[in-house]
mmCIF file of C-alpha atoms and ligand atoms in Angstrom:
data_model
loop_
_atom_site.group_PDB
_atom_site.id
_atom_site.type_symbol
_atom_site.label_atom_id
_atom_site.label_comp_id
_atom_site.label_asym_id
_atom_site.label_seq_id
_atom_site.Cartn_x
_atom_site.Cartn_y
_atom_site.Cartn_z
ATOM 1 C CA LEU A 1 0.000 0.000 0.000
ATOM 2 C CA ILE A 2 1.609 3.244 -1.159
ATOM 3 C CA PHE A 3 0.578 6.645 0.182
ATOM 4 C CA GLY A 4 1.983 9.175 -2.301
ATOM 5 C CA ILE A 5 1.864 6.886 -5.346
ATOM 6 C CA THR A 6 1.329 9.823 -7.748
ATOM 7 C CA GLY A 7 4.621 11.466 -6.727
ATOM 8 C CA GLN A 8 8.094 10.942 -8.164
ATOM 9 C CA ASP A 9 9.097 8.196 -5.720
ATOM 10 C CA GLY A 10 5.639 6.598 -5.698
ATOM 11 C CA SER A 11 5.852 6.003 -9.435
ATOM 12 C CA TYR A 12 9.322 4.393 -9.295
ATOM 13 C CA LEU A 13 8.406 2.336 -6.229
ATOM 14 C CA ALA A 14 5.193 1.044 -7.830
ATOM 15 C CA GLU A 15 7.218 -0.057 -10.884
ATOM 16 C CA LEU A 16 9.718 -1.871 -8.664
ATOM 17 C CA LEU A 17 6.997 -3.660 -6.651
ATOM 18 C CA LEU A 18 5.108 -4.711 -9.798
ATOM 19 C CA LYS A 19 8.334 -6.180 -11.194
ATOM 20 C CA ARG A 20 8.552 -8.209 -7.985
ATOM 21 C CA ALA A 21 4.998 -9.517 -8.467
ATOM 22 C CA TYR A 22 3.378 -7.511 -5.654
ATOM 23 C CA ASN A 23 -0.292 -6.544 -5.689
ATOM 24 C CA VAL A 24 0.066 -2.775 -5.471
ATOM 25 C CA VAL A 25 -2.585 -0.522 -3.968
ATOM 26 C CA GLY A 26 -2.024 3.221 -4.350
ATOM 27 C CA VAL A 27 -3.777 6.118 -2.638
ATOM 28 C CA THR A 28 -4.654 9.156 -4.760
ATOM 29 C CA ARG A 29 -6.261 12.425 -3.685
ATOM 30 C CA ARG A 30 -9.328 13.816 -5.380
ATOM 31 C CA VAL A 31 -8.314 17.110 -6.924
ATOM 32 C CA SER A 32 -9.695 19.002 -9.909
ATOM 33 C CA VAL A 33 -7.025 17.746 -12.338
ATOM 34 C CA ASP A 34 -5.666 14.302 -13.155
ATOM 35 C CA THR A 35 -2.649 13.556 -10.931
ATOM 36 C CA THR A 36 -1.873 10.092 -12.325
ATOM 37 C CA LYS A 37 0.406 11.242 -15.182
ATOM 38 C CA ARG A 38 3.516 9.633 -13.649
ATOM 39 C CA ILE A 39 1.793 6.248 -13.248
ATOM 40 C CA SER A 40 -0.391 6.250 -16.388
ATOM 41 C CA HIS A 41 1.759 3.469 -17.962
ATOM 42 C CA ILE A 42 1.104 1.093 -15.017
ATOM 43 C CA LEU A 43 -2.407 2.162 -14.009
ATOM 44 C CA PRO A 44 -4.118 -1.009 -15.281
ATOM 45 C CA LYS A 45 -1.862 -3.091 -13.016
ATOM 46 C CA ILE A 46 -2.512 -1.071 -9.824
ATOM 47 C CA LYS A 47 -5.518 -0.846 -7.548
ATOM 48 C CA ILE A 48 -6.224 2.851 -6.974
ATOM 49 C CA VAL A 49 -8.169 4.058 -3.937
ATOM 50 C CA GLU A 50 -9.085 7.606 -3.038
ATOM 51 C CA GLY A 51 -7.780 9.017 0.193
ATOM 52 C CA ASP A 52 -5.903 11.641 2.148
ATOM 53 C CA ILE A 53 -3.544 11.171 5.065
ATOM 54 C CA THR A 54 -5.007 14.163 6.868
ATOM 55 C CA ASP A 55 -8.192 12.081 7.359
ATOM 56 C CA ALA A 56 -7.805 9.436 10.084
ATOM 57 C CA PHE A 57 -11.140 7.734 9.279
ATOM 58 C CA ASN A 58 -10.140 7.407 5.665
ATOM 59 C CA VAL A 59 -6.681 5.890 6.304
ATOM 60 C CA ASN A 60 -8.219 3.517 8.840
ATOM 61 C CA LYS A 61 -10.723 2.259 6.279
ATOM 62 C CA ILE A 62 -8.129 1.908 3.509
ATOM 63 C CA ILE A 63 -5.797 -0.128 5.708
ATOM 64 C CA GLU A 64 -8.653 -2.243 7.082
ATOM 65 C CA ASP A 65 -10.026 -2.926 3.577
ATOM 66 C CA HIS A 66 -6.688 -3.922 2.050
ATOM 67 C CA GLN A 67 -4.793 -5.540 4.962
ATOM 68 C CA PRO A 68 -1.412 -4.692 3.402
ATOM 69 C CA ASP A 69 1.820 -6.587 4.133
ATOM 70 C CA GLU A 70 3.852 -3.430 3.576
ATOM 71 C CA ILE A 71 2.917 0.244 3.843
ATOM 72 C CA TYR A 72 5.125 2.925 2.267
ATOM 73 C CA ASN A 73 4.379 6.422 3.542
ATOM 74 C CA LEU A 74 5.645 8.736 0.808
ATOM 75 C CA ALA A 75 2.830 11.277 1.179
ATOM 76 C CA ALA A 76 3.939 14.815 1.979
ATOM 77 C CA GLN A 77 3.837 18.469 1.073
ATOM 78 C CA SER A 78 7.433 17.902 0.040
ATOM 79 C CA HIS A 79 8.618 21.371 -1.051
ATOM 80 C CA VAL A 80 10.909 22.963 1.540
ATOM 81 C CA GLY A 81 10.432 26.524 0.247
ATOM 82 C CA VAL A 82 6.627 26.149 0.168
ATOM 83 C CA SER A 83 6.640 24.808 3.755
ATOM 84 C CA PHE A 84 7.492 28.335 4.955
ATOM 85 C CA ASP A 85 4.232 29.542 3.326
ATOM 86 C CA VAL A 86 2.027 26.651 4.538
ATOM 87 C CA PRO A 87 3.677 25.513 7.806
ATOM 88 C CA GLU A 88 0.546 24.176 9.512
ATOM 89 C CA TYR A 89 -0.595 22.198 6.494
ATOM 90 C CA THR A 90 2.944 20.830 6.044
ATOM 91 C CA ALA A 91 2.979 19.705 9.684
ATOM 92 C CA ASP A 92 -0.414 18.031 9.294
ATOM 93 C CA VAL A 93 0.560 16.006 6.222
ATOM 94 C CA ALA A 94 4.300 15.400 6.715
ATOM 95 C CA GLY A 95 4.131 15.121 10.525
ATOM 96 C CA LEU A 96 0.753 14.012 11.882
ATOM 97 C CA GLY A 97 -0.019 11.977 8.737
ATOM 98 C CA THR A 98 2.632 9.477 9.842
ATOM 99 C CA LEU A 99 1.108 9.192 13.317
ATOM 100 C CA ARG A 100 -2.313 8.416 11.785
ATOM 101 C CA LEU A 101 -0.861 5.491 9.825
ATOM 102 C CA LEU A 102 1.123 4.118 12.760
ATOM 103 C CA GLU A 103 -1.925 4.334 15.047
ATOM 104 C CA VAL A 104 -4.024 2.260 12.643
ATOM 105 C CA ILE A 105 -1.317 -0.410 12.456
ATOM 106 C CA ARG A 106 -0.946 -0.462 16.249
ATOM 107 C CA ASP A 107 -4.652 -0.419 16.980
ATOM 108 C CA SER A 108 -5.537 -3.148 14.488
ATOM 109 C CA ASN A 109 -2.630 -5.465 15.421
ATOM 110 C CA LEU A 110 -1.991 -5.757 11.704
ATOM 111 C CA ASP A 111 1.124 -7.754 10.847
ATOM 112 C CA CYS A 112 2.467 -5.127 8.487
ATOM 113 C CA LYS A 113 5.834 -3.531 7.743
ATOM 114 C CA PHE A 114 6.023 0.266 7.590
ATOM 115 C CA TYR A 115 8.374 2.579 5.688
ATOM 116 C CA GLN A 116 8.611 6.265 6.562
ATOM 117 C CA ALA A 117 10.064 8.677 3.987
ATOM 118 C CA GLY A 118 12.473 10.694 6.102
ATOM 119 C CA SER A 119 14.755 13.377 4.757
ATOM 120 C CA SER A 120 18.297 14.783 4.952
ATOM 121 C CA GLU A 121 16.503 18.101 5.500
ATOM 122 C CA MET A 122 16.193 16.913 9.152
ATOM 123 C CA PHE A 123 19.971 17.375 9.554
ATOM 124 C CA GLY A 124 19.515 21.031 8.708
ATOM 125 C CA GLY A 125 21.931 23.794 9.569
ATOM 126 C CA LYS A 126 24.218 23.110 12.516
ATOM 127 C CA ILE A 127 25.760 19.963 11.185
ATOM 128 C CA ASP A 128 28.382 18.388 13.455
ATOM 129 C CA THR A 129 29.403 15.452 11.235
ATOM 130 C CA ILE A 130 30.616 15.442 7.639
ATOM 131 C CA PRO A 131 29.382 13.317 5.942
ATOM 132 C CA GLN A 132 26.069 12.909 7.797
ATOM 133 C CA ASN A 133 25.122 9.439 9.050
ATOM 134 C CA GLU A 134 22.432 7.825 11.235
ATOM 135 C CA ASN A 135 24.045 9.251 14.398
ATOM 136 C CA THR A 136 24.375 12.844 13.231
ATOM 137 C CA LYS A 137 22.469 15.387 15.313
ATOM 138 C CA PHE A 138 19.227 16.730 13.770
ATOM 139 C CA THR A 139 18.911 20.539 13.592
ATOM 140 C CA PRO A 140 16.131 21.147 11.024
ATOM 141 C CA ARG A 141 15.827 24.596 9.443
ATOM 142 C CA SER A 142 12.372 24.577 7.805
ATOM 143 C CA PRO A 143 8.781 23.739 8.771
ATOM 144 C CA TYR A 144 9.174 20.773 6.403
ATOM 145 C CA GLY A 145 12.324 19.557 8.191
ATOM 146 C CA VAL A 146 10.660 19.925 11.588
ATOM 147 C CA ALA A 147 7.545 18.012 10.435
ATOM 148 C CA LYS A 148 9.723 15.204 9.039
ATOM 149 C CA LEU A 149 11.626 15.054 12.316
ATOM 150 C CA TYR A 150 8.352 14.468 14.183
ATOM 151 C CA SER A 151 7.611 11.619 11.760
ATOM 152 C CA HIS A 152 11.085 10.192 12.286
ATOM 153 C CA TRP A 153 10.805 10.077 16.067
ATOM 154 C CA ILE A 154 7.195 8.885 16.175
ATOM 155 C CA THR A 155 8.227 6.006 13.902
ATOM 156 C CA VAL A 156 11.109 5.130 16.262
ATOM 157 C CA ASN A 157 8.730 5.512 19.216
ATOM 158 C CA TYR A 158 6.092 3.121 17.822
ATOM 159 C CA ARG A 159 8.800 0.626 16.900
ATOM 160 C CA GLU A 160 10.184 0.641 20.437
ATOM 161 C CA ALA A 161 6.918 0.970 22.378
ATOM 162 C CA TYR A 162 4.744 -1.437 20.388
ATOM 163 C CA ASN A 163 7.309 -3.585 18.611
ATOM 164 C CA LEU A 164 6.135 -2.509 15.139
ATOM 165 C CA PHE A 165 8.258 -3.303 12.103
ATOM 166 C CA ALA A 166 8.825 0.346 11.174
ATOM 167 C CA CYS A 167 11.823 1.823 9.328
ATOM 168 C CA ASN A 168 12.941 5.378 8.633
ATOM 169 C CA GLY A 169 14.760 6.074 5.410
ATOM 170 C CA ILE A 170 16.810 9.264 5.746
ATOM 171 C CA LEU A 171 17.024 10.039 2.080
ATOM 172 C CA PHE A 172 19.195 12.743 0.569
ATOM 173 C CA ASN A 173 17.943 14.604 -2.528
ATOM 174 C CA HIS A 174 17.023 12.311 -5.376
ATOM 175 C CA GLU A 175 15.911 13.364 -8.802
ATOM 176 C CA SER A 176 14.726 11.953 -12.136
ATOM 177 C CA PRO A 177 12.941 12.968 -15.335
ATOM 178 C CA VAL A 178 9.658 12.915 -13.366
ATOM 179 C CA ARG A 179 10.922 15.128 -10.524
ATOM 180 C CA GLY A 180 8.459 17.935 -9.627
ATOM 181 C CA GLU A 181 9.119 20.931 -11.877
ATOM 182 C CA THR A 182 9.736 23.438 -9.052
ATOM 183 C CA PHE A 183 12.600 21.490 -7.436
ATOM 184 C CA VAL A 184 15.902 22.996 -8.469
ATOM 185 C CA THR A 185 17.346 20.211 -10.672
ATOM 186 C CA ARG A 186 14.234 19.792 -12.847
ATOM 187 C CA LYS A 187 13.715 23.564 -12.954
ATOM 188 C CA ILE A 188 17.290 24.003 -14.236
ATOM 189 C CA VAL A 189 16.931 21.221 -16.814
ATOM 190 C CA ILE A 190 13.598 22.497 -18.173
ATOM 191 C CA GLY A 191 14.766 26.140 -18.175
ATOM 192 C CA LEU A 192 18.051 25.458 -19.969
ATOM 193 C CA CYS A 193 16.408 23.076 -22.488
ATOM 194 C CA LYS A 194 13.931 25.884 -23.321
ATOM 195 C CA ILE A 195 16.844 28.323 -23.704
ATOM 196 C CA LYS A 196 18.597 25.842 -26.024
ATOM 197 C CA LEU A 197 15.401 25.640 -28.129
ATOM 198 C CA LYS A 198 15.003 29.451 -28.001
ATOM 199 C CA LYS A 199 11.700 29.165 -26.113
ATOM 200 C CA GLN A 200 13.006 31.113 -23.083
ATOM 201 C CA LYS A 201 15.655 33.803 -22.588
ATOM 202 C CA THR A 202 16.694 33.671 -18.922
ATOM 203 C CA LEU A 203 16.387 31.172 -16.072
ATOM 204 C CA PHE A 204 15.952 32.767 -12.637
ATOM 205 C CA LEU A 205 17.232 30.883 -9.585
ATOM 206 C CA GLY A 206 17.843 31.472 -5.863
ATOM 207 C CA ASN A 207 20.946 30.470 -3.890
ATOM 208 C CA LEU A 208 23.535 29.167 -6.376
ATOM 209 C CA ASN A 209 25.980 28.179 -3.630
ATOM 210 C CA ALA A 210 23.828 25.621 -1.768
ATOM 211 C CA LYS A 211 25.461 22.184 -1.826
ATOM 212 C CA ARG A 212 23.447 19.001 -2.200
ATOM 213 C CA ASP A 213 24.085 15.250 -2.518
ATOM 214 C CA TRP A 214 21.944 14.322 -5.548
ATOM 215 C CA GLY A 215 21.074 10.729 -6.501
ATOM 216 C CA HIS A 216 18.546 9.013 -8.799
ATOM 217 C CA ALA A 217 15.034 8.205 -7.481
ATOM 218 C CA ARG A 218 15.091 4.800 -9.222
ATOM 219 C CA ASP A 219 18.082 3.733 -7.076
ATOM 220 C CA TYR A 220 16.602 5.184 -3.877
ATOM 221 C CA VAL A 221 13.251 3.342 -4.001
ATOM 222 C CA GLU A 222 15.209 0.087 -4.136
ATOM 223 C CA ALA A 223 16.705 1.017 -0.753
ATOM 224 C CA MET A 224 13.191 1.610 0.658
ATOM 225 C CA TRP A 225 12.121 -1.868 -0.401
ATOM 226 C CA LYS A 226 15.329 -3.462 0.922
ATOM 227 C CA MET A 227 14.748 -1.931 4.372
ATOM 228 C CA LEU A 228 11.426 -3.761 4.647
ATOM 229 C CA GLN A 229 12.970 -7.103 3.633
ATOM 230 C CA LYS A 230 15.374 -7.163 6.605
ATOM 231 C CA LYS A 231 14.695 -9.379 9.638
ATOM 232 C CA THR A 232 14.806 -6.424 12.034
ATOM 233 C CA PRO A 233 13.692 -2.852 11.384
ATOM 234 C CA SER A 234 16.170 0.031 11.517
ATOM 235 C CA ASP A 235 16.886 3.504 10.107
ATOM 236 C CA TYR A 236 19.179 4.139 7.132
ATOM 237 C CA VAL A 237 20.839 7.110 5.425
ATOM 238 C CA ILE A 238 20.538 6.837 1.647
ATOM 239 C CA SER A 239 22.890 9.075 -0.335
ATOM 240 C CA THR A 240 25.640 9.086 -2.975
ATOM 241 C CA GLY A 241 28.450 10.554 -0.829
ATOM 242 C CA LYS A 242 29.143 13.194 -3.506
ATOM 243 C CA GLN A 243 28.227 16.850 -3.310
ATOM 244 C CA TYR A 244 27.725 19.611 -5.896
ATOM 245 C CA THR A 245 26.601 23.238 -5.712
ATOM 246 C CA VAL A 246 23.495 24.434 -7.557
ATOM 247 C CA LYS A 247 25.871 26.374 -9.851
ATOM 248 C CA GLN A 248 27.840 23.203 -10.608
ATOM 249 C CA PHE A 249 24.563 21.462 -11.499
ATOM 250 C CA VAL A 250 23.790 24.322 -13.912
ATOM 251 C CA ASN A 251 27.265 23.841 -15.449
ATOM 252 C CA LEU A 252 26.681 20.089 -15.896
ATOM 253 C CA VAL A 253 23.385 20.723 -17.709
ATOM 254 C CA LEU A 254 24.950 23.428 -19.912
ATOM 255 C CA LYS A 255 27.733 20.974 -20.819
ATOM 256 C CA GLU A 256 25.196 18.283 -21.703
ATOM 257 C CA LEU A 257 23.364 20.803 -23.914
ATOM 258 C CA ASP A 258 26.630 21.947 -25.503
ATOM 259 C CA ILE A 259 26.080 25.584 -24.513
ATOM 260 C CA GLU A 260 29.315 27.555 -24.076
ATOM 261 C CA HIS A 261 29.077 29.995 -21.212
ATOM 262 C CA ARG A 262 30.874 32.169 -18.672
ATOM 263 C CA TRP A 263 29.870 33.402 -15.191
ATOM 264 C CA LYS A 264 30.268 37.014 -14.036
ATOM 265 C CA GLY A 265 29.521 38.846 -10.782
ATOM 266 C CA LYS A 266 29.032 37.725 -7.188
ATOM 267 C CA GLY A 267 26.185 36.869 -4.784
ATOM 268 C CA ILE A 268 22.735 37.858 -5.971
ATOM 269 C CA ASN A 269 24.356 39.674 -8.936
ATOM 270 C CA GLU A 270 26.038 36.551 -10.279
ATOM 271 C CA LYS A 271 24.946 35.866 -13.863
ATOM 272 C CA CYS A 272 25.732 33.368 -16.594
ATOM 273 C CA PHE A 273 26.132 34.482 -20.237
ATOM 274 C CA ASP A 274 26.167 32.486 -23.466
ATOM 275 C CA GLN A 275 28.799 33.074 -26.162
ATOM 276 C CA ASN A 276 26.667 35.825 -27.746
ATOM 277 C CA GLY A 277 26.588 37.753 -24.461
ATOM 278 C CA ASN A 278 22.963 36.874 -23.631
ATOM 279 C CA CYS A 279 22.213 36.472 -19.924
ATOM 280 C CA ILE A 280 20.901 32.906 -19.587
ATOM 281 C CA VAL A 281 20.948 32.469 -15.780
ATOM 282 C CA ALA A 282 20.378 35.140 -13.118
ATOM 283 C CA CYS A 283 19.313 35.271 -9.468
ATOM 284 C CA ASP A 284 15.963 36.451 -8.153
ATOM 285 C CA LYS A 285 15.415 36.972 -4.433
ATOM 286 C CA GLU A 286 11.948 35.397 -4.781
ATOM 287 C CA TYR A 287 13.674 31.992 -4.859
ATOM 288 C CA PHE A 288 15.739 32.470 -1.685
ATOM 289 C CA ARG A 289 14.336 30.926 1.522
ATOM 290 C CA PRO A 290 13.916 32.612 4.926
ATOM 291 C CA LEU A 291 16.462 30.076 6.204
ATOM 292 C CA GLU A 292 18.747 27.902 4.086
ATOM 293 C CA VAL A 293 20.388 24.516 4.536
ATOM 294 C CA ASP A 294 23.785 25.392 3.050
ATOM 295 C CA THR A 295 25.374 21.986 2.717
ATOM 296 C CA LEU A 296 24.335 18.319 2.821
ATOM 297 C CA LEU A 297 26.496 15.279 2.208
ATOM 298 C CA GLY A 298 25.537 11.752 3.226
ATOM 299 C CA SER A 299 27.295 8.562 4.240
ATOM 300 C CA SER A 300 25.435 5.341 3.376
ATOM 301 C CA LYS A 301 27.976 2.963 4.929
ATOM 302 C CA LYS A 302 25.282 1.314 7.069
ATOM 303 C CA ALA A 303 22.984 0.768 4.055
ATOM 304 C CA LYS A 304 25.889 -0.680 2.090
ATOM 305 C CA LYS A 305 26.786 -3.090 4.888
ATOM 306 C CA GLU A 306 23.315 -4.139 6.054
ATOM 307 C CA LEU A 307 21.202 -3.753 2.901
ATOM 308 C CA ASN A 308 23.866 -4.368 0.284
ATOM 309 C CA TRP A 309 22.669 -1.101 -1.258
ATOM 310 C CA LYS A 310 24.683 1.449 -3.171
ATOM 311 C CA PRO A 311 23.719 4.076 -5.747
ATOM 312 C CA LYS A 312 24.016 2.938 -9.376
ATOM 313 C CA THR A 313 23.578 6.221 -11.246
ATOM 314 C CA SER A 314 26.328 8.849 -11.529
ATOM 315 C CA ILE A 315 25.480 12.552 -11.546
ATOM 316 C CA ASN A 316 26.525 12.722 -15.228
ATOM 317 C CA ASN A 317 24.118 9.934 -16.185
ATOM 318 C CA LEU A 318 21.348 11.510 -14.082
ATOM 319 C CA VAL A 319 21.830 14.845 -15.894
ATOM 320 C CA LYS A 320 21.962 13.110 -19.286
ATOM 321 C CA GLU A 321 18.715 11.207 -18.622
ATOM 322 C CA MET A 322 16.913 14.330 -17.383
ATOM 323 C CA VAL A 323 18.117 16.501 -20.278
ATOM 324 C CA ASN A 324 17.237 13.889 -22.938
ATOM 325 C CA PHE A 325 13.752 13.497 -21.467
ATOM 326 C CA ASP A 326 12.916 17.214 -21.334
ATOM 327 C CA LEU A 327 14.506 18.112 -24.685
ATOM 328 C CA LYS A 328 12.462 15.401 -26.396
ATOM 329 C CA LYS A 329 9.295 16.429 -24.536
ATOM 330 C CA LEU A 330 9.720 20.112 -25.439
ATOM 331 C CA ILE A 331 10.367 19.294 -29.103
ATOM 332 C CA ASN A 332 7.300 16.997 -29.260
ATOM 333 C CA ASP A 333 5.118 19.543 -27.393
ATOM 334 C CA LYS A 334 5.602 22.028 -30.277
HETATM 335 P P1 LIG B 401 6.388 14.332 -4.421
HETATM 336 O O1 LIG B 401 6.718 14.077 -5.850
HETATM 337 O O2 LIG B 401 6.095 15.717 -3.976
HETATM 338 O O3 LIG B 401 5.159 13.381 -4.038
HETATM 339 C C1 LIG B 401 4.435 13.556 -2.857
HETATM 340 C C2 LIG B 401 3.234 12.622 -2.866
HETATM 341 O O4 LIG B 401 2.477 12.850 -1.667
HETATM 342 C C3 LIG B 401 2.259 12.860 -4.038
HETATM 343 O O5 LIG B 401 1.778 11.630 -4.480
HETATM 344 C C4 LIG B 401 1.147 13.668 -3.382
HETATM 345 O O6 LIG B 401 -0.107 13.530 -4.027
HETATM 346 C C5 LIG B 401 1.101 12.972 -2.025
HETATM 347 N N1 LIG B 401 0.389 13.761 -1.020
HETATM 348 C C6 LIG B 401 0.560 15.056 -0.687
HETATM 349 N N2 LIG B 401 -0.302 15.412 0.281
HETATM 350 C C7 LIG B 401 -1.049 14.316 0.552
HETATM 351 C C8 LIG B 401 -2.115 14.044 1.441
HETATM 352 N N3 LIG B 401 -2.605 14.984 2.248
HETATM 353 N N4 LIG B 401 -2.651 12.799 1.461
HETATM 354 C C9 LIG B 401 -2.186 11.840 0.643
HETATM 355 N N5 LIG B 401 -1.176 12.031 -0.238
HETATM 356 C C10 LIG B 401 -0.614 13.257 -0.274
HETATM 357 O O7 LIG B 401 7.569 13.801 -3.478
HETATM 358 P P2 LIG B 401 8.729 12.725 -3.816
HETATM 359 O O8 LIG B 401 9.915 13.447 -4.316
HETATM 360 O O9 LIG B 401 8.162 11.590 -4.565
HETATM 361 O O10 LIG B 401 9.098 12.260 -2.338
HETATM 362 C C11 LIG B 401 8.397 11.187 -1.706
HETATM 363 C C12 LIG B 401 8.505 11.334 -0.200
HETATM 364 O O11 LIG B 401 9.875 11.323 0.180
HETATM 365 C C13 LIG B 401 7.943 12.625 0.373
HETATM 366 O O12 LIG B 401 7.406 12.343 1.638
HETATM 367 C C14 LIG B 401 9.153 13.528 0.515
HETATM 368 O O13 LIG B 401 8.927 14.489 1.519
HETATM 369 C C15 LIG B 401 10.201 12.513 0.887
HETATM 370 N N6 LIG B 401 11.572 12.823 0.491
HETATM 371 C C16 LIG B 401 11.858 13.175 -0.783
HETATM 372 C C17 LIG B 401 13.180 13.400 -1.166
HETATM 373 C C18 LIG B 401 13.552 13.755 -2.585
HETATM 374 O O14 LIG B 401 14.674 14.227 -2.804
HETATM 375 N N7 LIG B 401 12.706 13.510 -3.557
HETATM 376 C C19 LIG B 401 14.212 13.258 -0.205
HETATM 377 C C20 LIG B 401 13.862 12.882 1.095
HETATM 378 C C21 LIG B 401 12.550 12.645 1.429
HETATM 379 P P3 LIG B 401 -0.578 14.550 -5.208
HETATM 380 O O15 LIG B 401 0.020 14.009 -6.472
HETATM 381 O O16 LIG B 401 -2.037 14.470 -5.141
HETATM 382 O O17 LIG B 401 -0.024 15.915 -4.856
HETATM 383 O O1 LIG B 402 16.420 22.886 -3.459
HETATM 384 C C1 LIG B 402 18.416 25.889 -3.889
HETATM 385 C C2 LIG B 402 17.561 25.757 -2.642
HETATM 386 O O2 LIG B 402 13.966 22.623 -3.704
HETATM 387 C C3 LIG B 402 17.779 22.477 -3.449
HETATM 388 C C4 LIG B 402 12.949 17.926 -1.396
HETATM 389 O O3 LIG B 402 12.766 16.770 -2.194
HETATM 390 O O4 LIG B 402 15.258 17.400 -0.967
HETATM 391 C C5 LIG B 402 14.391 18.379 -1.490
HETATM 392 O O5 LIG B 402 14.526 19.608 -0.773
HETATM 393 C C6 LIG B 402 18.663 23.686 -3.182
HETATM 394 C C7 LIG B 402 18.196 24.539 -1.996
HETATM 395 O O6 LIG B 402 15.390 20.733 -2.788
HETATM 396 C C8 LIG B 402 16.382 27.471 -6.446
HETATM 397 O O7 LIG B 402 17.600 26.941 -1.864
HETATM 398 C C9 LIG B 402 18.398 27.668 -5.660
HETATM 399 O O8 LIG B 402 19.318 24.922 -1.266
HETATM 400 O O9 LIG B 402 15.514 21.250 -5.165
HETATM 401 P P1 LIG B 402 15.240 21.875 -3.856
HETATM 402 P P2 LIG B 402 15.566 20.744 -1.195
HETATM 403 O O10 LIG B 402 15.111 21.990 -0.586
HETATM 404 O O11 LIG B 402 16.956 20.311 -0.899
HETATM 405 C C10 LIG B 402 15.036 17.082 0.423
HETATM 406 C C11 LIG B 402 16.021 16.005 0.805
HETATM 407 C C12 LIG B 402 13.609 16.744 0.693
HETATM 408 O O12 LIG B 402 13.313 15.948 1.570
HETATM 409 C C13 LIG B 402 12.572 17.596 0.054
HETATM 410 O O13 LIG B 402 11.311 16.930 0.027
HETATM 411 O O14 LIG B 402 18.587 24.547 -4.321
HETATM 412 N N1 LIG B 402 17.804 26.668 -4.975
HETATM 413 N N2 LIG B 402 17.543 28.181 -6.559
HETATM 414 C C14 LIG B 402 16.551 26.505 -5.441
HETATM 415 N N3 LIG B 402 15.585 25.636 -5.117
HETATM 416 C C15 LIG B 402 14.413 25.696 -5.797
HETATM 417 N N4 LIG B 402 13.426 24.822 -5.519
HETATM 418 N N5 LIG B 402 14.199 26.649 -6.780
HETATM 419 C C16 LIG B 402 15.153 27.549 -7.136
HETATM 420 O O15 LIG B 402 14.952 28.387 -8.020
#
């Protein structure tokens, strides 16, 4: 049973579980537009039910009706920047939503394994270990990070208090061609592909100096599944162990698109120009956050040892796959 099946990770996870001959049930929310674009190719093979993790009655009924062996909680308002605008809603979905699921499992005595989608955003700003691992102190710096930290600890608490098989993945940023379009990697890829095709002049970004550890979603959902196949539940950091700045990611995409460029200026005035002197990337303070997580870098030694998991996709192959996908899409959308 997947909460959040219409999201990036939900779509890759559903594919993985179908390949392993699971019966997959996915929860979708009723909204005014179709949200099943990412799973349209596998829809006939999945059982879709309507629901919302802010509604305890609803999640109770879904779990009771389907008696799942494994529950993956991927549902969240997952945008860190947006969480500053909708902090209460973010806490309800990304924090209390997890409690609602755990309570149903506890109350029903269901023999069911539970995966919680935790985040490197929980490590936050005052990081005392580089790279970050399962023992690194959490100092979240956004309403999203704080909500995820509640989910992390309530999952640990239910595991210890009620002996539930419940695991936290502490996943660092992971991307793909179906990444949400307002997250920085996809925004950069779409913007620069449009510039290459002369459909856009300038891409506006926020903090170019933030450092992130970016992997591929396809590799990361495999780690989620592996956690639930262990004999005993635990928590795992999932990351690549390599770090790039937002500006370096821009450079990788420009290289893939064969666009010669040079950077000029500093701070918010830093700009990137093409060989004809056109400004193709600039900063806009709209995209800066009230508080930033400057640097994240993970160590997945525990996952490697206990889950036999390691990332398969390099940053260059991730960029190539994302650029090929969006270039083709933009050309076909003509
Ligand atoms: P995503 O693309 O934003 O997907 C989020 C999913 O949650 C969507 O299916 C969304 O449904 C669903 N959802 C939102 N509010 C809901 C609600 N009230 N009830 C039920 N479902 C709801 O996120 P993602 O990148 O796949 O990430 C999956 C999970 O991992 C999230 O919890 C995220 O916070 C966490 N995470 C992500 C990363 C990353 O780098 N991608 C890293 C660490 C942790 P709609 O389609 O209807 O909006
Ligand atoms: O930002 C900077 C921004 O929004 C990455 C979520 O999946 O990963 C994700 O959270 C960095 C930040 O991801 C823009 O300030 C610059 O430093 O792509 P992002 P995120 O905030 O790291 C974690 C692990 C999750 O759990 C979350 O669910 O890029 N940045 N300019 C920008 N970011 C955005 N979105 N847009 C910009 O224009």
